[in-house]
Coordinates of C-alpha atoms in Angstrom, one line a residue:
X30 CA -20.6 18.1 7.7
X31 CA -17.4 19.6 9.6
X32 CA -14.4 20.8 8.2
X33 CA -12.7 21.3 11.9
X34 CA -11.9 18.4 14.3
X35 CA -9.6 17.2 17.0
X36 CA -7.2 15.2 17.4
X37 CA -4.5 14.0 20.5
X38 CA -2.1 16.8 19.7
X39 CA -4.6 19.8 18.8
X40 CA -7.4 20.7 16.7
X41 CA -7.4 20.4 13.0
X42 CA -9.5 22.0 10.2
X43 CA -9.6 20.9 6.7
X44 CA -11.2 21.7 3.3
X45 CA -14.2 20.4 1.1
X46 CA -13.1 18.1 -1.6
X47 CA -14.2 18.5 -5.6
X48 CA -17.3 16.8 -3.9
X49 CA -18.1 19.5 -1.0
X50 CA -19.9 16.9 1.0
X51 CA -16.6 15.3 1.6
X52 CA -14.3 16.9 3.8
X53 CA -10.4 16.5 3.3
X54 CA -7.6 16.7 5.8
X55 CA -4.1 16.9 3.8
X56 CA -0.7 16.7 6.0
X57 CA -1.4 15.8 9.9
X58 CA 1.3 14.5 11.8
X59 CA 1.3 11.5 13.3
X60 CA 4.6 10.9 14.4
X61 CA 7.3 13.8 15.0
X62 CA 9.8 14.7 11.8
X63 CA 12.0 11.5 12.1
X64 CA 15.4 14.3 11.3
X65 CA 18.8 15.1 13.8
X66 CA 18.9 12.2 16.4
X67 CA 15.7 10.7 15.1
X68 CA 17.2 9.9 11.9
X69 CA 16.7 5.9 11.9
X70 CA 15.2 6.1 14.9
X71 CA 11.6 4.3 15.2
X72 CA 9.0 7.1 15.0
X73 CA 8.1 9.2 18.4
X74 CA 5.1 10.7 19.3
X75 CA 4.3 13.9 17.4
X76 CA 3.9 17.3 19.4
X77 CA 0.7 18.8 20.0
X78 CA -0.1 22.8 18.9
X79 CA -2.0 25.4 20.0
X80 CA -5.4 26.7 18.4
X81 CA -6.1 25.2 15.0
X82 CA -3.3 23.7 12.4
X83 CA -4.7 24.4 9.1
X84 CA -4.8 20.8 6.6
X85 CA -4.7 22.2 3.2
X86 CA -2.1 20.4 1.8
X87 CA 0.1 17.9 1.3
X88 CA 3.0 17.9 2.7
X89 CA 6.3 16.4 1.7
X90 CA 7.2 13.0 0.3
X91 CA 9.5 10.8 1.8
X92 CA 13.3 11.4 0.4
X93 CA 13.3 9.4 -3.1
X94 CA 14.3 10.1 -6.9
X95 CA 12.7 13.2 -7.8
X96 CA 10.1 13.2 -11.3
X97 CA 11.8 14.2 -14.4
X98 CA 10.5 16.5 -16.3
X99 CA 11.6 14.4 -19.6
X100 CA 11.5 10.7 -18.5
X101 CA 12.7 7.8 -21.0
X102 CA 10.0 6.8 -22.8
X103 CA 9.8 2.8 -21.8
X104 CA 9.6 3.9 -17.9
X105 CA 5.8 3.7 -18.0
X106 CA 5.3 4.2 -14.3
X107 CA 7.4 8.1 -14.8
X108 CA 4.6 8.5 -17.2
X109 CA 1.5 7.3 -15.1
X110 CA 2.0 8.7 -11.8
X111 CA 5.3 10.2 -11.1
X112 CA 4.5 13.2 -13.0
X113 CA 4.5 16.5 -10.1
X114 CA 7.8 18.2 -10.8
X115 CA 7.1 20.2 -8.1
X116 CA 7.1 17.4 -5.5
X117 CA 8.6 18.7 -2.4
X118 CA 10.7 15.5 -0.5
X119 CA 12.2 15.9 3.1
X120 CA 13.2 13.5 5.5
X121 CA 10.6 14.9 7.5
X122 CA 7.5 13.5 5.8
X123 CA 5.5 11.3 8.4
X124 CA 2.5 12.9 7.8
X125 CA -1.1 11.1 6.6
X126 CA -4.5 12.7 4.8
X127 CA -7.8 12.2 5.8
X128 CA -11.5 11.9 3.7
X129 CA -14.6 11.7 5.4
X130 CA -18.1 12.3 4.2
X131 CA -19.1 12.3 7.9
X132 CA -21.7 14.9 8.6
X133 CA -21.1 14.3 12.4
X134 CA -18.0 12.7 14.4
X135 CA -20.2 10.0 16.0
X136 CA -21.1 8.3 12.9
X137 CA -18.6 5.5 13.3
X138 CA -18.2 4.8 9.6
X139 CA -15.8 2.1 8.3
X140 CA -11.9 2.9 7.6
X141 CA -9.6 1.8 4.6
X142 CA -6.4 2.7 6.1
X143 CA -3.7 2.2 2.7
X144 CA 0.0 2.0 2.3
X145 CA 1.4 2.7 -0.7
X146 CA 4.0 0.8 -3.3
X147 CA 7.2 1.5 -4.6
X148 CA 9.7 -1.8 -3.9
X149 CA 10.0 -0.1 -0.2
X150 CA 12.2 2.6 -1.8
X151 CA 10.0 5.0 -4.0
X152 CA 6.6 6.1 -3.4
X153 CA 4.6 8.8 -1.0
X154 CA 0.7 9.5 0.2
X155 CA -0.1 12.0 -2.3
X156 CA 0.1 10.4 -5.4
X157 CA -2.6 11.7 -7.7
X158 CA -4.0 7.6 -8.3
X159 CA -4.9 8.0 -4.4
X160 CA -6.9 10.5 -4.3
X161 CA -9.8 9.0 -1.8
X162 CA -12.5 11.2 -2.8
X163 CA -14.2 8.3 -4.9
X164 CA -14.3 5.9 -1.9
X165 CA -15.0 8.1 0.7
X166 CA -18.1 8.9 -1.5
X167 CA -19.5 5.7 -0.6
X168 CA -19.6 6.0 2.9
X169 CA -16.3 5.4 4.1
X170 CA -13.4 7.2 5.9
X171 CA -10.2 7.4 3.9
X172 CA -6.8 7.5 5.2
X173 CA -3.4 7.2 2.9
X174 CA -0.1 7.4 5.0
X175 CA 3.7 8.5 4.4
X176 CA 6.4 6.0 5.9
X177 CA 10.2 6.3 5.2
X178 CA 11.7 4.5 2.0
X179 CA 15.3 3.1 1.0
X180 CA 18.2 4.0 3.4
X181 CA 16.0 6.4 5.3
X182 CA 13.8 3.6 6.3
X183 CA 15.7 0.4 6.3
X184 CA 19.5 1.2 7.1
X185 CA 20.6 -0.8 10.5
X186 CA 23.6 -0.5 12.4
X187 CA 25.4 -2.0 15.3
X188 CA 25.2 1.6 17.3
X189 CA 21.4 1.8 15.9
X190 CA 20.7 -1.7 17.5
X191 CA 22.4 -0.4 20.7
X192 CA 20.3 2.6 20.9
X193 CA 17.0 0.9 20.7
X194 CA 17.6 -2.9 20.9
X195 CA 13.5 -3.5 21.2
X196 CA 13.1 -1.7 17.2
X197 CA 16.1 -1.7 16.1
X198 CA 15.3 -2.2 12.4
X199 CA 12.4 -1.7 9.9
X200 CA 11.7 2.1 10.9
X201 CA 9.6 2.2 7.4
X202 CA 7.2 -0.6 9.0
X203 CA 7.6 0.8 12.2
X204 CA 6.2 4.2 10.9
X205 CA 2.7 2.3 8.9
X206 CA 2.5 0.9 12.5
X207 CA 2.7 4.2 14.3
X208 CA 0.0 5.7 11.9
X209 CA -2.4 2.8 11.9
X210 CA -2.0 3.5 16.0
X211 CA -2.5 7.3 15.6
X212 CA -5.6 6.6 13.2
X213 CA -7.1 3.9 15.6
X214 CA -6.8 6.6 18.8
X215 CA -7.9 9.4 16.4
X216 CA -10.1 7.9 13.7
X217 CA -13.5 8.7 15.8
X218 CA -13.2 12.8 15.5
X219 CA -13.4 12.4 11.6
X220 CA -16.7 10.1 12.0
X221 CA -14.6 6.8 11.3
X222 CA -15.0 3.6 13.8
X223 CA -11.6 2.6 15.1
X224 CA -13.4 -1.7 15.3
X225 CA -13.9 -1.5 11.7
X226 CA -10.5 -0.7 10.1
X227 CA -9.7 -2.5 6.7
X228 CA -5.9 -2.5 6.1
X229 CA -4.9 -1.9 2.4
X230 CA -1.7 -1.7 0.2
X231 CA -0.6 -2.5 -3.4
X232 CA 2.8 -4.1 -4.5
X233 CA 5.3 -3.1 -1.6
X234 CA 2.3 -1.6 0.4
X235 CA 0.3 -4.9 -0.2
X236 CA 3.5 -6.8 1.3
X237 CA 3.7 -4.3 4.1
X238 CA -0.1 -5.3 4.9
X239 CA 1.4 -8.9 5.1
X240 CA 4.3 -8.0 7.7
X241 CA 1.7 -5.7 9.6
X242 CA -0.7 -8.6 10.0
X243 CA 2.0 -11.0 11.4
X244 CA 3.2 -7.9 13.9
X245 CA 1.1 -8.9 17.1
X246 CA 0.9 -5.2 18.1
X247 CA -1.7 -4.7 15.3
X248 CA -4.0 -7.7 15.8
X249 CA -6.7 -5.6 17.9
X250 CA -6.7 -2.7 15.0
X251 CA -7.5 -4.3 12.0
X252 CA -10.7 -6.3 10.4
X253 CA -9.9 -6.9 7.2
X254 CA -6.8 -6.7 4.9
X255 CA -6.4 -5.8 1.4
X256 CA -3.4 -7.1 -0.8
X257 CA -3.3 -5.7 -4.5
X258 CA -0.2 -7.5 -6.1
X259 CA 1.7 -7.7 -3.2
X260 CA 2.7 -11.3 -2.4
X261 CA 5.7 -12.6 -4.2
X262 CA 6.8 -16.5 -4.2
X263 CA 9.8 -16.4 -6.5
X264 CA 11.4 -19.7 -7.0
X265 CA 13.7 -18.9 -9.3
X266 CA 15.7 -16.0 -7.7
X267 CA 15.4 -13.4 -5.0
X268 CA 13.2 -10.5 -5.3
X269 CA 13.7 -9.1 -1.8
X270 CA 16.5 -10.2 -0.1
X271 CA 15.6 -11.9 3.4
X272 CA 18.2 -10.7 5.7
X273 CA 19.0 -11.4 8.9
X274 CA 19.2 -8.4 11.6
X275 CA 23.2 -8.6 11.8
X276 CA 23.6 -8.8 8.1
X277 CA 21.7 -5.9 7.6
X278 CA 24.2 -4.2 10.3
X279 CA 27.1 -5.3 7.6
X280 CA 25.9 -3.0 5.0
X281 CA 25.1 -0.2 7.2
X282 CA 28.3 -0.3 8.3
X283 CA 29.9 -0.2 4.4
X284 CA 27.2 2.5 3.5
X285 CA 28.9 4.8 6.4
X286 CA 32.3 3.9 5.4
X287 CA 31.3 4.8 1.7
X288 CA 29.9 7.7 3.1
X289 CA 33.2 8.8 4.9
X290 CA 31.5 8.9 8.2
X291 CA 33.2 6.5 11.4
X292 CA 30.2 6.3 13.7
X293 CA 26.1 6.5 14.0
X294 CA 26.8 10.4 15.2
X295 CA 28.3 11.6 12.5
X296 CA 26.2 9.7 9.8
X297 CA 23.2 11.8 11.5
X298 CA 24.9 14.8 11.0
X299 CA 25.7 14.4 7.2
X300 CA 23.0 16.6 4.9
X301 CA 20.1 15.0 3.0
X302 CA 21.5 16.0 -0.2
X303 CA 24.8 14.4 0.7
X304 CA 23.4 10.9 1.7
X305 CA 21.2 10.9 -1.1
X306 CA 24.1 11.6 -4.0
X307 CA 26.0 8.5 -1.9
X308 CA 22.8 6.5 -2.5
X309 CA 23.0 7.4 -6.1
X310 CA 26.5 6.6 -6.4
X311 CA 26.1 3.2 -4.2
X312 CA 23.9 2.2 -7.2
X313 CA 21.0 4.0 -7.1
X314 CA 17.4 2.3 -7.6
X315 CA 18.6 -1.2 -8.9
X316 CA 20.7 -1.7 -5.7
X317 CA 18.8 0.0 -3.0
X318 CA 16.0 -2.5 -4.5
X319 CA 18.2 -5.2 -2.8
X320 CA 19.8 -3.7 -0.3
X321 CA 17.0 -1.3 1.7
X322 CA 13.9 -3.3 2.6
X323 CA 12.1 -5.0 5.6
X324 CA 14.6 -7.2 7.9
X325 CA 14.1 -10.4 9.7
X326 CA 15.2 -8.4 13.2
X327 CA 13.3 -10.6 15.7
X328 CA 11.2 -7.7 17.2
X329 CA 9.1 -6.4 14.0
X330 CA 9.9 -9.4 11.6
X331 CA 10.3 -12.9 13.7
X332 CA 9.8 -15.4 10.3
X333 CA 8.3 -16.0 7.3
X334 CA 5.3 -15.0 6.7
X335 CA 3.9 -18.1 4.4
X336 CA 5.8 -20.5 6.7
X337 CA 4.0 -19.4 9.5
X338 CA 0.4 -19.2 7.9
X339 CA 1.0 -23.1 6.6
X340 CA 2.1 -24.0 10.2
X341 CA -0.8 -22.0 11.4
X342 CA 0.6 -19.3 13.3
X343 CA -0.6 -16.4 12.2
X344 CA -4.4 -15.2 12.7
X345 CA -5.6 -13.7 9.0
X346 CA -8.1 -11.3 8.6
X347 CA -10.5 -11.6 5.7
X348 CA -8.5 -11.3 2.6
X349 CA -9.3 -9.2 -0.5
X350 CA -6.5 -10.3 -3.0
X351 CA -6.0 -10.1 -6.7
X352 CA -2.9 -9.9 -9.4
X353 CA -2.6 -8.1 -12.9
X354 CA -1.8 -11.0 -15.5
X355 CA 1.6 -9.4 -16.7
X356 CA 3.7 -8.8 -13.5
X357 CA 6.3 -10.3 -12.1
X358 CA 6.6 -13.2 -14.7
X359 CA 10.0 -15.4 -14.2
X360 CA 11.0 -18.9 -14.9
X361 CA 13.9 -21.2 -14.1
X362 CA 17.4 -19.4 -15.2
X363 CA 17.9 -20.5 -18.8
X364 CA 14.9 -22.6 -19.6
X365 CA 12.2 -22.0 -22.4
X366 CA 10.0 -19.1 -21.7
X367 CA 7.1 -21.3 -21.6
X368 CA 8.2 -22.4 -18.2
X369 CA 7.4 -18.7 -16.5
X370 CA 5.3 -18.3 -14.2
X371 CA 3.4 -15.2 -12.3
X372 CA 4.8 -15.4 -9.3
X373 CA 1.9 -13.3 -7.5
X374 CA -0.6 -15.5 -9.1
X375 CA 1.5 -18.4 -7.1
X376 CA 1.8 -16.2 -3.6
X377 CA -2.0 -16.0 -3.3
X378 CA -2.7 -19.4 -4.2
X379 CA 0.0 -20.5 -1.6
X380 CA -2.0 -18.2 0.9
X381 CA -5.3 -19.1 0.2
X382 CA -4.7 -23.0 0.3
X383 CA -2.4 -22.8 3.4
X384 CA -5.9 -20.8 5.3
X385 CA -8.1 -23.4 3.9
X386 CA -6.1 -26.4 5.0
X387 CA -5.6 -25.0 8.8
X388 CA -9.7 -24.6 8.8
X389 CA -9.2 -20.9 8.4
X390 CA -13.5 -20.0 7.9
X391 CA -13.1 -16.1 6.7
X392 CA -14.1 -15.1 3.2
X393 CA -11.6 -14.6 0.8
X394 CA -12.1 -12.9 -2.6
X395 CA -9.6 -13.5 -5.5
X396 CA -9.7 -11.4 -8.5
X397 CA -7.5 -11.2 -11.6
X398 CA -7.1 -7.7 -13.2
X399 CA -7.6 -8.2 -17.4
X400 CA -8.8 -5.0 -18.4
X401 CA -7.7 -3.8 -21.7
X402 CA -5.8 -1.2 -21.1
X403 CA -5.2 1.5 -23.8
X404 CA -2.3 3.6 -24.6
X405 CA 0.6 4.2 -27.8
X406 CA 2.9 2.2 -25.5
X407 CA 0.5 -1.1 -25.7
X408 CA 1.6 -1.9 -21.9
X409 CA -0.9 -4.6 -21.3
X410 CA -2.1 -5.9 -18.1
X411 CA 1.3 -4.2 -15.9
X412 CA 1.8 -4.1 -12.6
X413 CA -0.3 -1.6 -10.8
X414 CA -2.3 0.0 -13.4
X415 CA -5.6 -1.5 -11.6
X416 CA -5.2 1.3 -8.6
X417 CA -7.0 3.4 -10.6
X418 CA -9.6 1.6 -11.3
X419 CA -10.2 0.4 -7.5
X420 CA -9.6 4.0 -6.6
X421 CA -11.8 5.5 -9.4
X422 CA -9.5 7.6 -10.8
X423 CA -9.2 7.0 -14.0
X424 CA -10.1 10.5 -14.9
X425 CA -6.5 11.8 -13.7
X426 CA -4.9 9.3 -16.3
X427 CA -3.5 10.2 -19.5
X428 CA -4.7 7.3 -21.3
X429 CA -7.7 7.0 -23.8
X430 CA -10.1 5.2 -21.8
X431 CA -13.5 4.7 -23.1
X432 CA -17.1 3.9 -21.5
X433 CA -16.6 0.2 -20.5
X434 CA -13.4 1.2 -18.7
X435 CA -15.6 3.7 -16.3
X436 CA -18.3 0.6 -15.6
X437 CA -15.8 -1.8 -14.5
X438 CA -14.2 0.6 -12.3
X439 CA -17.2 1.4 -11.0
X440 CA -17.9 -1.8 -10.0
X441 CA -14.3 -2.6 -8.8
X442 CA -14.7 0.2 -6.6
X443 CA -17.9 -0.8 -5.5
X444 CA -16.9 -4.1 -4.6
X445 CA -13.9 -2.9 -2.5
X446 CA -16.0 -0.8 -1.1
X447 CA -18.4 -3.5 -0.1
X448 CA -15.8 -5.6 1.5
X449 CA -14.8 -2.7 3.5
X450 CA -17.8 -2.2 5.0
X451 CA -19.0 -5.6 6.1
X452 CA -16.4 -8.2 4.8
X453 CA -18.4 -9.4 1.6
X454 CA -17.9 -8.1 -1.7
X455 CA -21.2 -8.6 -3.1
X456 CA -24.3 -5.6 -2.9
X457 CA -25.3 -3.1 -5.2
X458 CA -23.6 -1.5 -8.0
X459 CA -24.9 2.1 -6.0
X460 CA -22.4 4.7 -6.6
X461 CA -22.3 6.7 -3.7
X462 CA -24.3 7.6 -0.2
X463 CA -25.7 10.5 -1.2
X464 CA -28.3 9.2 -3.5
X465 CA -31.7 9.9 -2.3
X466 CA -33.3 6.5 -4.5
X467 CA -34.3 3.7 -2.9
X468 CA -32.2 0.5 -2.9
X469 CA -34.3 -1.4 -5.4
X470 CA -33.5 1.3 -8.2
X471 CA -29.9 0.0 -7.9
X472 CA -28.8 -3.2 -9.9
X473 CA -26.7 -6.1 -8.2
X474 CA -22.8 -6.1 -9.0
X475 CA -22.3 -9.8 -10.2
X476 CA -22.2 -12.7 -7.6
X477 CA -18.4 -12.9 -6.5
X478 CA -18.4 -16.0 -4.2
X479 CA -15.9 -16.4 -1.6
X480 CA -12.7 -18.7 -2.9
X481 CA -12.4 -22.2 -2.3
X482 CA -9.6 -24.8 -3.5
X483 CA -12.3 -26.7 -4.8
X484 CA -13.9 -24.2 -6.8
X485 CA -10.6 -22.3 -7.5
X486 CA -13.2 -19.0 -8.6
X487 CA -11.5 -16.0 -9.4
X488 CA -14.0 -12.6 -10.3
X489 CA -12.0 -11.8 -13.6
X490 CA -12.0 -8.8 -14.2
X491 CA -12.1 -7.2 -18.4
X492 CA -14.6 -5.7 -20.2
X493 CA -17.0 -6.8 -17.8
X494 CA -17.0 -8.5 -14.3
X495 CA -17.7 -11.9 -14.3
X496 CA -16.6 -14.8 -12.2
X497 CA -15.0 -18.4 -13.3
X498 CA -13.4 -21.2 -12.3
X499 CA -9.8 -20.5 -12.7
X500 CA -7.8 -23.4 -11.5
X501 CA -3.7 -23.3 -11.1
X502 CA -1.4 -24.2 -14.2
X503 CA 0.4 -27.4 -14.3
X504 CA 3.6 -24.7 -14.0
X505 CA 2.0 -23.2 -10.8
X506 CA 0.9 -26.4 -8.9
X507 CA 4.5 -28.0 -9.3
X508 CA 5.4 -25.1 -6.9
X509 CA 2.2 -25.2 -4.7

């Protein structure tokens, strides 16, 4: 093993994991601190150092709300993950963390590249559920990523379209881009093979996977894609706004004029702390939910990205693709609750039939999370509590898990891990590469065949694993 590498900029060493086989890099650059003139600026190259930059840590989060250190009690995700008081945030927070169980840089091992979630205006690379110890155990390089969130990352203006008319939008995009570049020219020094590069994401990092598969710039750099609850087909109301690019330069220019500032210039000169109490008092969260996200600018975003797979033309990658049964549930605006819907469970099913009718041969796998999931707060199935079962990290969480909880994340884990490294789920249940048995002491996870319309089979995930026909709702198929 090595715990010092290069990269373009300069040699980097980093530190054994809980696991000392694995080796983990914490807080390299890949794009220079996006602050001064680079505020809302797509992200530049990085500068290179002398001697050896020591990767010990993590480094800080993109600007967001802070944890509390007494949050309400019905915010369950303050209570799952958003727990570090200490959590340092700076606008200069483009940095990305690396685990490799390589013993040598020439072993060209397979790369899960992930983008976290947070409605494109909360979220950062360190969370504790991402901790890629667990899957780099299996034989696979790790990278999680930092990209800009809410205003910092999605604020357009007429004098920012003027100063770089080519990217003028979607600097949070633009930054997953500039990483998934930096890992692709870099990825070989930690062991990793830059042709075998699976693209993953959950919720808002799921549908950033989706706008970085439709980006053409990317098609060379990735080989398979991962989407954890992270397609949304709402059909009765709008989740993310779709804007156009010159509507988005409408609000930038009444966020500067709320901010007291008259031009681009003096916006980039205002502090952190002073832009982020006029984000607060714009309307916080709920409003920067629908006013901050990815823009239909004609350089990074050209269309829709289920319009184009049904018309056939996008290229997807083999899919990996599941939802949690109690996300994201609406219905038409005053009608029974009996007419809701999960409108994830409707996004995928869109997807998958759209590939299959244009001829589109890869294997997909579709999974729906059911796991009971305990806890005094009885949350059921909610949106995103399966990372830490794909991750295997169920040890950091609060909650009373028991046995079965550990073997199905096991087996999750094992299963993304599969798909990683050749594009099929299905292999053994082994746990990691180190083991020294042979092959045939290991049992078979359960057959998850590739999904069909015909079949409609979903691996459903609960107290065990086990796959079923799992055909749309007469609700869902009206919208199909």
């Amino acid at each position: 093993m090595f715990r010092i590498t290069n990269t373009e900029q300069g040699l980097v060493e980093g530190l054994p994991a809980a696991d000392p086989r694995i080796t983990v890099f914490k807080g390299i650059p890949f794009a220079a601190p996006p602050v001064g003139n680079l505020r809302w600026a797509p992200p530049q190259e990085p500068a290179k150092w002398d001697g050896v930059r020591q990767c010990f840590k993590y480094l800080a989060a993109p600007v967001q709300p802070g944890p509390e250190e007494n949050p309400r009690e019905d915010d369950v995700y303050a209570k799952e993950w958003s727990v570090d008081t200490s959590l340092q945030l700076n606008e200069d927070c483009l940095y990305l963390n690396i685990w490799t169980p390589a013993k040598k840089t020439d072993e060209k091992l397979p790369v899960y590249f992930w983008i976290y979630g947070g409605g494109w205006q909360v979220g950062h690379a360190s969370e504790m559920e991402f901790d890629g110890e667990r899957i780099a155990r299996r034989g696979i390089v790790v990278v999680t990523i930092n990209y800009r969130v809410n205003l910092f990352g999605f604020t357009c203006h007429p004098e920012i379209t003027a100063e770089y008319p080519e990217a003028p939008a979607n600097f949070g995009l633009l930054d997953q881009h500039k990483a998934l570049t930096w890992v692709y020219k870099n990825i070989s020094n930690f062991g990793g093979d830059p042709e075998q590069i699976t693209i993953g994401g959950q919720s808002a990092g799921g549908g950033s996977v989706i706008n970085q598969l439709a980006y053409k710039k990317n098609k060379p750099m990735i080989k398979r894609a991962v989407v954890e609850s992270g397609m949304f087909i709402n059909p009765f109301m709008t989740m993310f706004p779709s804007r156009s690019l010159a509507d988005a330069e409408k609000i930038g220019q009444e966020f500067f004029e709320f901010c007291g500032v008259k031009n681009l210039k003096e916006a980039r000169e205002l502090s952190t702390e002073f832009l982020f109490k006029k984000w607060d008092e714009w309307g916080g969260f709920p409003k920067s939910a629908m006013t901050w996200g990815p823009v239909n600018d004609g350089s990074f975003i050209c269309f829709n990205f289920f319009d184009a797979v049904e018309k056939g033309l996008i290229e997807v990658p083999p899919l990996l693709t599941g939802y949690t049964p109690d996300e994201f549930i609406f219905g038409p605006i005053g009608a029974d609750k009996s007419e809701e819907i999960n409108t994830v469970e409707l996004a995928l099913r869109k997807l998958t039939n759209s590939l299959e009718k244009n001829g589109n041969k890869n294997k997909n796998f579709l999974y729906r999370f059911d796991v009971p999931i305990p806890g005094w707060d009885n949350p059921g199935r909610f949106h995103s509590v399966d990372l830490w079962f794909f991750f295997e990290t169920l040890a950091k969480c609060w909650r009373p898990f028991k046995g079965f909880h550990y073997d199905i994340s096991r087996q999750m884990c094992n299963y993304l891990c599969n798909f990683i490294k050749t594009g099929d789920v299905n292999g053994l249940d082994s746990y990691n590469c180190f083991a020294c048995s042979k092959e045939s002491d290991w049992e078979t996870l359960p057959k998850w065949e590739p999904f069909s319309t015909s079949k409609n089979n979903f691996m459903i995930f609960e107290k065990e694993c086990h796959q079923e026909a799992f055909p749309a709702s007469e609700k869902i198929k009206k919208y199909l």
